Amino acid sequence: MKNVVVVGSQWGDEGKGKIVDWLSSEADVVVRFQGGHNAGHTLVIDGKTYKLRLLPSGIVRKNKISIIGNGVVVDPWALIDEIDEIKNKGVHIDENNLFLSEAATLILPIHSELDALREDSTKNPKIGTTRRGIGPAYEDKVGRRSIRVIDLLSEDNLDAKLATLLEHHNYLRKGMGEKEYSKNKLKDKLLKIAPKILKYSRPIWKKIDEFKKANKKILFEGAQGILLDVDHGTYPFVTSSNTVASSAATGSGCGINTINYILGITKAYTTRVGEGPFPTELKNEIGEKLGERGKEFGTVTSRKRRCGWFDGVLVKQTIKTSGITGIALTKLDVLDEFDEIKICIAYDLDGKQIEYLPAASEQQFKVKPIYKSFKGWNSSTCGIKSFSDLPSEAQNYIKFIEEFVEAKLSTISTSPERKDTILIEDPFGP
């Protein structure tokens, strides 16, 4: 019996929703372990579309346990809105199938306001945040002043915690020329929503240990992509959490020996939302064609994604930093109408060839891709369910990716439909 972690091997938007949905049909427990409501998964099940932001993908399936771990930052109002939205689509959600870590940090209105103030400041470079307060909430967590789910149990405790929090934030707001935030106003809002949130609260580490002992299949669902990891991504144009697979353990309270297989979701080309370096970006008609064919718009923000050729250097790097066991290649069918397709196999940095992305942001913007070209297949791969049925040119393209990034191919997705998946290796095992 294997427990599986799913992570994005690029900048997010790799098509994790479909793969996680497919895996969650096998899993007993699905766990979100990092991020917040800034990243989303779109699931299409029996003709119904579900857009999830905080809720794990298992929530839309019967007889599954869904867990929001301590590594997630939770906007309580956004969570309740999302629960109501999904309930209205006929999905049953209660405290028996949804657990929320009592140690999870809460995102408050003051966090989203600070996020927007910083992003709009002319003094700072734009990071391209979603303005949902994710970063400021993680800052308070690390600064040991955050409000956590468990703090909603006691009004006196909450009052004291808010005083500490607002002492810090009101200094910041004063420096930005903003009014001080009212403690009583914020406390009243939290006390009002507390009963709706606390009914889902659990010691998650303990629940996961129980599931392990019961030999349940656990799926750990990552959000965003490894290249947005705060340590290993294109810093500072990153998210505020660790998106690598090892954070599944810290973000849920289980040992790393709980993880048996790491699946890296990998798009057959490359996309990025927001600011930051993107070596293979195509600011031309090819990039536009990739975006149109791939319907490249964000699930949460609807922002248009930047598009480019597959960057093998970056994917090889993320496979190393996250310990990826196998890759699920998605959106292969988007490449069906290209005469020539390219893969970045190295970079040119000031006339020197390098085979990794340097850590310095200024160098990340300067590197130029060195490509290997492949003949396109100019025929439809949409819906193909066997590797041998793919055009020979598509097979060559896929085999090269597998060899170059040094990771086994697990699955190939040939359309947004769940059934259109070529299974080569089941991450949960035979």
GROMACS .gro file of C-alpha atoms in nm:
model
  430
    1MET     CA    1   0.000   0.000   0.000
    2LYS     CA    2   0.147   0.334  -0.106
    3ASN     CA    3   0.081   0.690   0.008
    4VAL     CA    4   0.126   0.937  -0.275
    5VAL     CA    5   0.225   1.305  -0.289
    6VAL     CA    6   0.122   1.503  -0.597
    7VAL     CA    7   0.323   1.817  -0.679
    8GLY     CA    8   0.352   2.044  -0.981
    9SER     CA    9   0.696   2.025  -1.142
   10GLN     CA   10   0.676   2.370  -1.307
   11TRP     CA   11   0.514   2.704  -1.205
   12GLY     CA   12   0.177   2.552  -1.126
   13ASP     CA   13  -0.122   2.513  -1.360
   14GLU     CA   14   0.015   2.180  -1.483
   15GLY     CA   15  -0.325   2.011  -1.480
   16LYS     CA   16  -0.308   1.868  -1.129
   17GLY     CA   17  -0.687   1.882  -1.092
   18LYS     CA   18  -0.756   1.603  -1.338
   19ILE     CA   19  -0.474   1.381  -1.212
   20VAL     CA   20  -0.560   1.437  -0.846
   21ASP     CA   21  -0.925   1.361  -0.920
   22TRP     CA   22  -0.825   1.038  -1.091
   23LEU     CA   23  -0.603   0.941  -0.797
   24SER     CA   24  -0.858   1.049  -0.536
   25SER     CA   25  -1.098   0.788  -0.672
   26GLU     CA   26  -0.845   0.530  -0.545
   27ALA     CA   27  -0.746   0.709  -0.223
   28ASP     CA   28  -0.925   0.691   0.110
   29VAL     CA   29  -0.791   1.021   0.243
   30VAL     CA   30  -0.693   1.339   0.054
   31VAL     CA   31  -0.476   1.600   0.230
   32ARG     CA   32  -0.397   1.963   0.139
   33PHE     CA   33  -0.067   2.054   0.304
   34GLN     CA   34   0.040   2.405   0.191
   35GLY     CA   35  -0.074   2.726   0.027
   36GLY     CA   36  -0.412   2.891   0.060
   37HIS     CA   37  -0.703   2.995  -0.158
   38ASN     CA   38  -0.465   3.152  -0.410
   39ALA     CA   39  -0.438   2.832  -0.613
   40GLY     CA   40  -0.721   2.624  -0.751
   41HIS     CA   41  -0.806   2.293  -0.912
   42THR     CA   42  -1.084   2.248  -1.164
   43LEU     CA   43  -1.258   1.910  -1.162
   44VAL     CA   44  -1.518   1.789  -1.412
   45ILE     CA   45  -1.716   1.491  -1.282
   46ASP     CA   46  -2.026   1.354  -1.454
   47GLY     CA   47  -2.064   1.678  -1.645
   48LYS     CA   48  -2.043   1.897  -1.335
   49THR     CA   49  -1.758   2.145  -1.294
   50TYR     CA   50  -1.613   2.205  -0.948
   51LYS     CA   51  -1.362   2.484  -0.888
   52LEU     CA   52  -1.181   2.411  -0.563
   53ARG     CA   53  -0.949   2.653  -0.386
   54LEU     CA   54  -0.907   2.537  -0.025
   55LEU     CA   55  -1.101   2.213  -0.023
   56PRO     CA   56  -0.907   1.897  -0.115
   57SER     CA   57  -1.013   1.730  -0.438
   58GLY     CA   58  -1.147   1.426  -0.255
   59ILE     CA   59  -1.436   1.630  -0.115
   60VAL     CA   60  -1.648   1.580  -0.427
   61ARG     CA   61  -1.632   1.201  -0.393
   62LYS     CA   62  -1.838   0.988  -0.156
   63ASN     CA   63  -1.677   0.798   0.129
   64LYS     CA   64  -1.354   1.000   0.122
   65ILE     CA   65  -1.194   1.192   0.407
   66SER     CA   66  -1.064   1.538   0.314
   67ILE     CA   67  -0.806   1.712   0.532
   68ILE     CA   68  -0.678   2.070   0.539
   69GLY     CA   69  -0.341   2.046   0.713
   70ASN     CA   70  -0.148   2.276   0.943
   71GLY     CA   71   0.071   2.392   0.654
   72VAL     CA   72  -0.224   2.561   0.484
   73VAL     CA   73  -0.318   2.922   0.561
   74VAL     CA   74  -0.695   2.943   0.581
   75ASP     CA   75  -0.924   3.236   0.514
   76PRO     CA   76  -1.220   3.124   0.728
   77TRP     CA   77  -1.476   3.328   0.534
   78ALA     CA   78  -1.345   3.199   0.200
   79LEU     CA   79  -1.356   2.842   0.334
   80ILE     CA   80  -1.717   2.866   0.448
   81ASP     CA   81  -1.817   3.029   0.117
   82GLU     CA   82  -1.647   2.747  -0.073
   83ILE     CA   83  -1.814   2.481   0.142
   84ASP     CA   84  -2.155   2.641   0.075
   85GLU     CA   85  -2.078   2.668  -0.297
   86ILE     CA   86  -1.984   2.301  -0.327
   87LYS     CA   87  -2.277   2.192  -0.108
   88ASN     CA   88  -2.510   2.376  -0.345
   89LYS     CA   89  -2.383   2.149  -0.623
   90GLY     CA   90  -2.510   1.847  -0.433
   91VAL     CA   91  -2.190   1.748  -0.250
   92HIS     CA   92  -2.226   1.633   0.110
   93ILE     CA   93  -1.982   1.806   0.348
   94ASP     CA   94  -1.982   1.781   0.727
   95GLU     CA   95  -1.741   1.727   1.017
   96ASN     CA   96  -1.724   1.355   0.937
   97ASN     CA   97  -1.566   1.393   0.594
   98LEU     CA   98  -1.383   1.727   0.626
   99PHE     CA   99  -1.114   1.786   0.889
  100LEU     CA  100  -0.930   2.113   0.947
  101SER     CA  101  -0.605   2.127   1.142
  102GLU     CA  102  -0.646   2.305   1.475
  103ALA     CA  103  -0.293   2.440   1.417
  104ALA     CA  104  -0.365   2.601   1.079
  105THR     CA  105  -0.296   2.976   1.055
  106LEU     CA  106  -0.589   3.201   0.967
  107ILE     CA  107  -0.585   3.463   0.694
  108LEU     CA  108  -0.754   3.779   0.818
  109PRO     CA  109  -0.884   4.085   0.630
  110ILE     CA  110  -0.578   4.276   0.749
  111HIS     CA  111  -0.358   4.032   0.555
  112SER     CA  112  -0.530   4.080   0.219
  113GLU     CA  113  -0.524   4.456   0.269
  114LEU     CA  114  -0.150   4.449   0.335
  115ASP     CA  115  -0.097   4.224   0.032
  116ALA     CA  116  -0.272   4.477  -0.193
  117LEU     CA  117  -0.093   4.777  -0.039
  118ARG     CA  118   0.245   4.619  -0.107
  119GLU     CA  119   0.159   4.506  -0.458
  120ASP     CA  120   0.037   4.854  -0.547
  121SER     CA  121   0.339   5.028  -0.396
  122THR     CA  122   0.567   5.198  -0.646
  123LYS     CA  123   0.865   5.134  -0.416
  124ASN     CA  124   0.858   4.755  -0.444
  125PRO     CA  125   0.888   4.525  -0.748
  126LYS     CA  126   0.559   4.360  -0.838
  127ILE     CA  127   0.561   3.992  -0.740
  128GLY     CA  128   0.229   3.916  -0.905
  129THR     CA  129   0.049   3.794  -0.593
  130THR     CA  130  -0.321   3.711  -0.596
  131ARG     CA  131  -0.378   3.975  -0.323
  132ARG     CA  132  -0.550   3.719  -0.102
  133GLY     CA  133  -0.326   3.771   0.201
  134ILE     CA  134  -0.131   3.447   0.170
  135GLY     CA  135   0.217   3.599   0.211
  136PRO     CA  136   0.135   3.828   0.507
  137ALA     CA  137  -0.037   3.536   0.686
  138TYR     CA  138   0.273   3.317   0.647
  139GLU     CA  139   0.486   3.609   0.771
  140ASP     CA  140   0.280   3.625   1.090
  141LYS     CA  141   0.308   3.248   1.129
  142VAL     CA  142   0.687   3.262   1.111
  143GLY     CA  143   0.684   3.573   1.332
  144ARG     CA  144   0.493   3.371   1.597
  145ARG     CA  145   0.204   3.613   1.618
  146SER     CA  146  -0.055   3.446   1.391
  147ILE     CA  147  -0.411   3.360   1.488
  148ARG     CA  148  -0.465   2.986   1.452
  149VAL     CA  149  -0.785   2.783   1.431
  150ILE     CA  150  -0.751   2.668   1.793
  151ASP     CA  151  -0.735   3.032   1.910
  152LEU     CA  152  -1.103   3.072   1.824
  153LEU     CA  153  -1.199   2.851   2.120
  154SER     CA  154  -1.141   3.121   2.384
  155GLU     CA  155  -1.250   3.483   2.360
  156ASP     CA  156  -0.995   3.595   2.621
  157ASN     CA  157  -0.714   3.414   2.443
  158LEU     CA  158  -0.823   3.553   2.107
  159ASP     CA  159  -0.832   3.906   2.249
  160ALA     CA  160  -0.473   3.877   2.375
  161LYS     CA  161  -0.349   3.725   2.049
  162LEU     CA  162  -0.516   3.996   1.842
  163ALA     CA  163  -0.354   4.267   2.056
  164THR     CA  164  -0.010   4.123   1.977
  165LEU     CA  165  -0.091   4.084   1.608
  166LEU     CA  166  -0.229   4.435   1.565
  167GLU     CA  167   0.057   4.597   1.749
  168HIS     CA  168   0.275   4.476   1.461
  169HIS     CA  169   0.029   4.545   1.179
  170ASN     CA  170  -0.075   4.890   1.295
  171TYR     CA  171   0.291   4.999   1.296
  172LEU     CA  172   0.307   4.887   0.932
  173ARG     CA  173  -0.021   5.056   0.844
  174LYS     CA  174   0.088   5.381   1.007
  175GLY     CA  175   0.407   5.378   0.801
  176MET     CA  176   0.198   5.335   0.485
  177GLY     CA  177  -0.035   5.620   0.580
  178GLU     CA  178  -0.326   5.387   0.656
  179LYS     CA  179  -0.569   5.396   0.950
  180GLU     CA  180  -0.516   5.162   1.244
  181TYR     CA  181  -0.719   4.842   1.235
  182SER     CA  182  -0.981   4.797   1.508
  183LYS     CA  183  -0.918   4.500   1.735
  184ASN     CA  184  -1.281   4.476   1.850
  185LYS     CA  185  -1.412   4.484   1.495
  186LEU     CA  186  -1.182   4.200   1.393
  187LYS     CA  187  -1.254   4.001   1.710
  188ASP     CA  188  -1.631   4.028   1.655
  189LYS     CA  189  -1.595   3.900   1.298
  190LEU     CA  190  -1.387   3.603   1.414
  191LEU     CA  191  -1.618   3.514   1.704
  192LYS     CA  192  -1.912   3.517   1.465
  193ILE     CA  193  -1.755   3.268   1.224
  194ALA     CA  194  -1.579   3.061   1.494
  195PRO     CA  195  -1.856   2.799   1.543
  196LYS     CA  196  -1.872   2.732   1.168
  197ILE     CA  197  -1.496   2.672   1.157
  198LEU     CA  198  -1.435   2.494   1.487
  199LYS     CA  199  -1.672   2.209   1.408
  200TYR     CA  200  -1.421   2.087   1.149
  201SER     CA  201  -1.117   2.134   1.379
  202ARG     CA  202  -0.909   1.826   1.463
  203PRO     CA  203  -0.555   1.731   1.571
  204ILE     CA  204  -0.466   1.630   1.216
  205TRP     CA  205  -0.137   1.458   1.299
  206LYS     CA  206  -0.333   1.219   1.521
  207LYS     CA  207  -0.597   1.148   1.257
  208ILE     CA  208  -0.334   1.073   0.993
  209ASP     CA  209  -0.160   0.835   1.232
  210GLU     CA  210  -0.492   0.654   1.279
  211PHE     CA  211  -0.540   0.628   0.904
  212LYS     CA  212  -0.187   0.489   0.861
  213LYS     CA  213  -0.252   0.221   1.123
  214ALA     CA  214  -0.576   0.133   0.943
  215ASN     CA  215  -0.376   0.092   0.620
  216LYS     CA  216  -0.570   0.364   0.439
  217LYS     CA  217  -0.444   0.505   0.110
  218ILE     CA  218  -0.346   0.869   0.164
  219LEU     CA  219  -0.311   1.120  -0.118
  220PHE     CA  220  -0.124   1.443  -0.037
  221GLU     CA  221  -0.237   1.715  -0.275
  222GLY     CA  222   0.008   1.997  -0.349
  223ALA     CA  223  -0.092   2.339  -0.477
  224GLN     CA  224   0.099   2.558  -0.724
  225GLY     CA  225   0.438   2.430  -0.850
  226ILE     CA  226   0.791   2.363  -0.729
  227LEU     CA  227   0.930   2.662  -0.918
  228LEU     CA  228   0.718   2.877  -0.686
  229ASP     CA  229   0.873   2.722  -0.374
  230VAL     CA  230   0.999   2.992  -0.137
  231ASP     CA  231   1.339   2.815  -0.109
  232HIS     CA  232   1.380   2.638  -0.441
  233GLY     CA  233   1.180   2.855  -0.682
  234THR     CA  234   1.250   3.171  -0.882
  235TYR     CA  235   1.287   3.387  -0.570
  236PRO     CA  236   1.154   3.648  -0.500
  237PHE     CA  237   0.888   3.575  -0.764
  238VAL     CA  238   0.757   3.281  -0.563
  239THR     CA  239   0.478   3.192  -0.323
  240SER     CA  240   0.520   3.208   0.055
  241SER     CA  241   0.525   2.837   0.130
  242ASN     CA  242   0.732   2.531   0.047
  243THR     CA  243   0.573   2.356  -0.250
  244VAL     CA  244   0.822   2.067  -0.268
  245ALA     CA  245   0.700   1.720  -0.178
  246SER     CA  246   0.875   1.704   0.159
  247SER     CA  247   0.643   1.978   0.288
  248ALA     CA  248   0.361   1.721   0.275
  249ALA     CA  249   0.509   1.578   0.595
  250THR     CA  250   0.555   1.907   0.781
  251GLY     CA  251   0.230   2.050   0.648
  252SER     CA  252   0.022   1.763   0.783
  253GLY     CA  253   0.213   1.633   1.084
  254CYS     CA  254   0.330   1.296   0.960
  255GLY     CA  255   0.680   1.160   0.921
  256ILE     CA  256   0.848   1.159   0.582
  257ASN     CA  257   0.842   0.778   0.597
  258THR     CA  258   0.466   0.809   0.538
  259ILE     CA  259   0.539   0.912   0.179
  260ASN     CA  260   0.597   0.625  -0.064
  261TYR     CA  261   0.560   0.780  -0.409
  262ILE     CA  262   0.599   1.136  -0.541
  263LEU     CA  263   0.415   1.216  -0.863
  264GLY     CA  264   0.527   1.528  -1.049
  265ILE     CA  265   0.255   1.672  -1.272
  266THR     CA  266   0.433   1.807  -1.580
  267LYS     CA  267   0.278   2.002  -1.865
  268ALA     CA  268   0.402   1.911  -2.216
  269TYR     CA  269   0.497   2.277  -2.261
  270THR     CA  270   0.554   2.553  -2.002
  271THR     CA  271   0.330   2.824  -1.858
  272ARG     CA  272   0.356   3.085  -1.587
  273VAL     CA  273   0.111   3.330  -1.426
  274GLY     CA  274   0.227   3.664  -1.290
  275GLU     CA  275   0.569   3.823  -1.282
  276GLY     CA  276   0.915   3.665  -1.278
  277PRO     CA  277   1.171   3.501  -1.505
  278PHE     CA  278   1.058   3.259  -1.776
  279PRO     CA  279   1.347   3.152  -2.004
  280THR     CA  280   1.139   2.975  -2.271
  281GLU     CA  281   0.854   3.227  -2.288
  282LEU     CA  282   0.726   3.287  -2.641
  283LYS     CA  283   0.598   3.641  -2.693
  284ASN     CA  284   0.483   3.564  -3.044
  285GLU     CA  285   0.215   3.383  -3.241
  286ILE     CA  286   0.341   3.043  -3.121
  287GLY     CA  287   0.296   3.147  -2.759
  288GLU     CA  288  -0.050   3.279  -2.842
  289LYS     CA  289  -0.139   2.953  -3.015
  290LEU     CA  290  -0.027   2.750  -2.711
  291GLY     CA  291  -0.242   2.969  -2.488
  292GLU     CA  292  -0.547   2.944  -2.711
  293ARG     CA  293  -0.525   2.568  -2.761
  294GLY     CA  294  -0.447   2.507  -2.393
  295LYS     CA  295  -0.715   2.749  -2.264
  296GLU     CA  296  -0.451   2.902  -2.041
  297PHE     CA  297  -0.641   3.108  -1.787
  298GLY     CA  298  -0.608   3.077  -1.408
  299THR     CA  299  -0.872   2.880  -1.213
  300VAL     CA  300  -0.884   3.132  -0.927
  301THR     CA  301  -0.788   3.463  -1.087
  302SER     CA  302  -0.874   3.406  -1.457
  303ARG     CA  303  -0.540   3.571  -1.536
  304LYS     CA  304  -0.394   3.488  -1.876
  305ARG     CA  305  -0.094   3.258  -1.851
  306ARG     CA  306   0.237   3.322  -2.023
  307CYS     CA  307   0.331   3.032  -2.253
  308GLY     CA  308   0.651   2.880  -2.390
  309TRP     CA  309   0.828   2.562  -2.497
  310PHE     CA  310   0.898   2.280  -2.254
  311ASP     CA  311   1.192   2.368  -2.028
  312GLY     CA  312   1.372   2.040  -1.962
  313VAL     CA  313   1.640   2.210  -1.752
  314LEU     CA  314   1.387   2.338  -1.502
  315VAL     CA  315   1.190   2.013  -1.481
  316LYS     CA  316   1.508   1.812  -1.427
  317GLN     CA  317   1.598   2.055  -1.148
  318THR     CA  318   1.259   2.030  -0.977
  319ILE     CA  319   1.268   1.652  -0.998
  320LYS     CA  320   1.593   1.661  -0.798
  321THR     CA  321   1.479   1.915  -0.538
  322SER     CA  322   1.147   1.739  -0.477
  323GLY     CA  323   1.254   1.375  -0.511
  324ILE     CA  324   0.996   1.303  -0.778
  325THR     CA  325   0.943   0.932  -0.844
  326GLY     CA  326   0.745   0.957  -1.165
  327ILE     CA  327   0.590   1.220  -1.389
  328ALA     CA  328   0.240   1.260  -1.526
  329LEU     CA  329   0.263   1.439  -1.860
  330THR     CA  330  -0.042   1.657  -1.926
  331LYS     CA  331  -0.187   1.854  -2.218
  332LEU     CA  332   0.000   1.660  -2.486
  333ASP     CA  333  -0.291   1.722  -2.724
  334VAL     CA  334  -0.223   2.100  -2.713
  335LEU     CA  335   0.087   2.033  -2.927
  336ASP     CA  336  -0.106   1.847  -3.199
  337GLU     CA  337  -0.096   2.126  -3.459
  338PHE     CA  338   0.269   2.235  -3.459
  339ASP     CA  339   0.513   2.158  -3.740
  340GLU     CA  340   0.811   2.195  -3.508
  341ILE     CA  341   0.829   2.156  -3.130
  342LYS     CA  342   1.123   2.251  -2.908
  343ILE     CA  343   1.266   2.148  -2.573
  344CYS     CA  344   1.511   2.361  -2.376
  345ILE     CA  345   1.812   2.142  -2.289
  346ALA     CA  346   2.053   2.408  -2.154
  347TYR     CA  347   2.097   2.782  -2.105
  348ASP     CA  348   2.335   3.041  -2.237
  349LEU     CA  349   2.449   3.280  -1.965
  350ASP     CA  350   2.678   3.553  -2.099
  351GLY     CA  351   2.821   3.317  -2.359
  352LYS     CA  352   2.868   3.024  -2.120
  353GLN     CA  353   2.652   2.712  -2.142
  354ILE     CA  354   2.499   2.603  -1.812
  355GLU     CA  355   2.262   2.317  -1.732
  356TYR     CA  356   2.073   2.455  -1.434
  357LEU     CA  357   1.881   2.768  -1.338
  358PRO     CA  358   2.105   2.992  -1.126
  359ALA     CA  359   1.973   3.116  -0.791
  360ALA     CA  360   2.038   3.486  -0.861
  361SER     CA  361   1.726   3.659  -0.992
  362GLU     CA  362   1.921   3.885  -1.229
  363GLN     CA  363   2.083   3.579  -1.388
  364GLN     CA  364   1.748   3.402  -1.416
  365PHE     CA  365   1.623   3.692  -1.627
  366LYS     CA  366   1.940   3.688  -1.843
  367VAL     CA  367   1.966   3.319  -1.936
  368LYS     CA  368   1.873   3.229  -2.292
  369PRO     CA  369   1.736   2.885  -2.381
  370ILE     CA  370   1.932   2.639  -2.593
  371TYR     CA  371   1.682   2.423  -2.778
  372LYS     CA  372   1.659   2.078  -2.930
  373SER     CA  373   1.401   2.065  -3.209
  374PHE     CA  374   1.153   1.788  -3.278
  375LYS     CA  375   0.930   1.724  -3.574
  376GLY     CA  376   0.563   1.784  -3.489
  377TRP     CA  377   0.305   1.513  -3.548
  378ASN     CA  378   0.025   1.728  -3.692
  379SER     CA  379  -0.245   1.479  -3.599
  380SER     CA  380  -0.483   1.445  -3.309
  381THR     CA  381  -0.373   1.271  -2.991
  382CYS     CA  382  -0.693   1.373  -2.812
  383GLY     CA  383  -0.850   1.079  -2.633
  384ILE     CA  384  -0.578   0.824  -2.715
  385LYS     CA  385  -0.550   0.570  -2.433
  386SER     CA  386  -0.246   0.365  -2.534
  387PHE     CA  387   0.113   0.481  -2.575
  388SER     CA  388   0.160   0.263  -2.884
  389ASP     CA  389  -0.134   0.440  -3.053
  390LEU     CA  390   0.035   0.781  -3.029
  391PRO     CA  391   0.201   0.916  -3.345
  392SER     CA  392   0.567   0.811  -3.364
  393GLU     CA  393   0.678   1.176  -3.345
  394ALA     CA  394   0.481   1.219  -3.021
  395GLN     CA  395   0.635   0.900  -2.882
  396ASN     CA  396   0.984   1.034  -2.964
  397TYR     CA  397   0.907   1.365  -2.794
  398ILE     CA  398   0.782   1.192  -2.478
  399LYS     CA  399   1.070   0.943  -2.464
  400PHE     CA  400   1.322   1.226  -2.489
  401ILE     CA  401   1.155   1.413  -2.201
  402GLU     CA  402   1.160   1.099  -1.986
  403GLU     CA  403   1.529   1.037  -2.051
  404PHE     CA  404   1.635   1.401  -2.021
  405VAL     CA  405   1.462   1.482  -1.690
  406GLU     CA  406   1.568   1.147  -1.543
  407ALA     CA  407   1.228   1.038  -1.414
  408LYS     CA  408   0.996   0.758  -1.516
  409LEU     CA  409   0.676   0.835  -1.701
  410SER     CA  410   0.373   0.742  -1.493
  411THR     CA  411   0.080   0.869  -1.698
  412ILE     CA  412   0.002   1.074  -2.008
  413SER     CA  413  -0.306   1.294  -2.030
  414THR     CA  414  -0.449   1.337  -2.379
  415SER     CA  415  -0.752   1.558  -2.301
  416PRO     CA  416  -0.918   1.734  -2.006
  417GLU     CA  417  -1.146   1.431  -1.966
  418ARG     CA  418  -1.051   1.197  -1.684
  419LYS     CA  419  -1.098   0.886  -1.899
  420ASP     CA  420  -0.845   1.009  -2.157
  421THR     CA  421  -0.537   0.900  -1.965
  422ILE     CA  422  -0.262   0.661  -2.066
  423LEU     CA  423  -0.162   0.471  -1.752
  424ILE     CA  424   0.193   0.340  -1.751
  425GLU     CA  425   0.254   0.303  -1.378
  426ASP     CA  426  -0.007   0.329  -1.099
  427PRO     CA  427   0.140   0.549  -0.822
  428PHE     CA  428  -0.064   0.359  -0.561
  429GLY     CA  429   0.088   0.032  -0.678
  430PRO     CA  430  -0.063  -0.282  -0.826
   0.00000   0.00000   0.00000
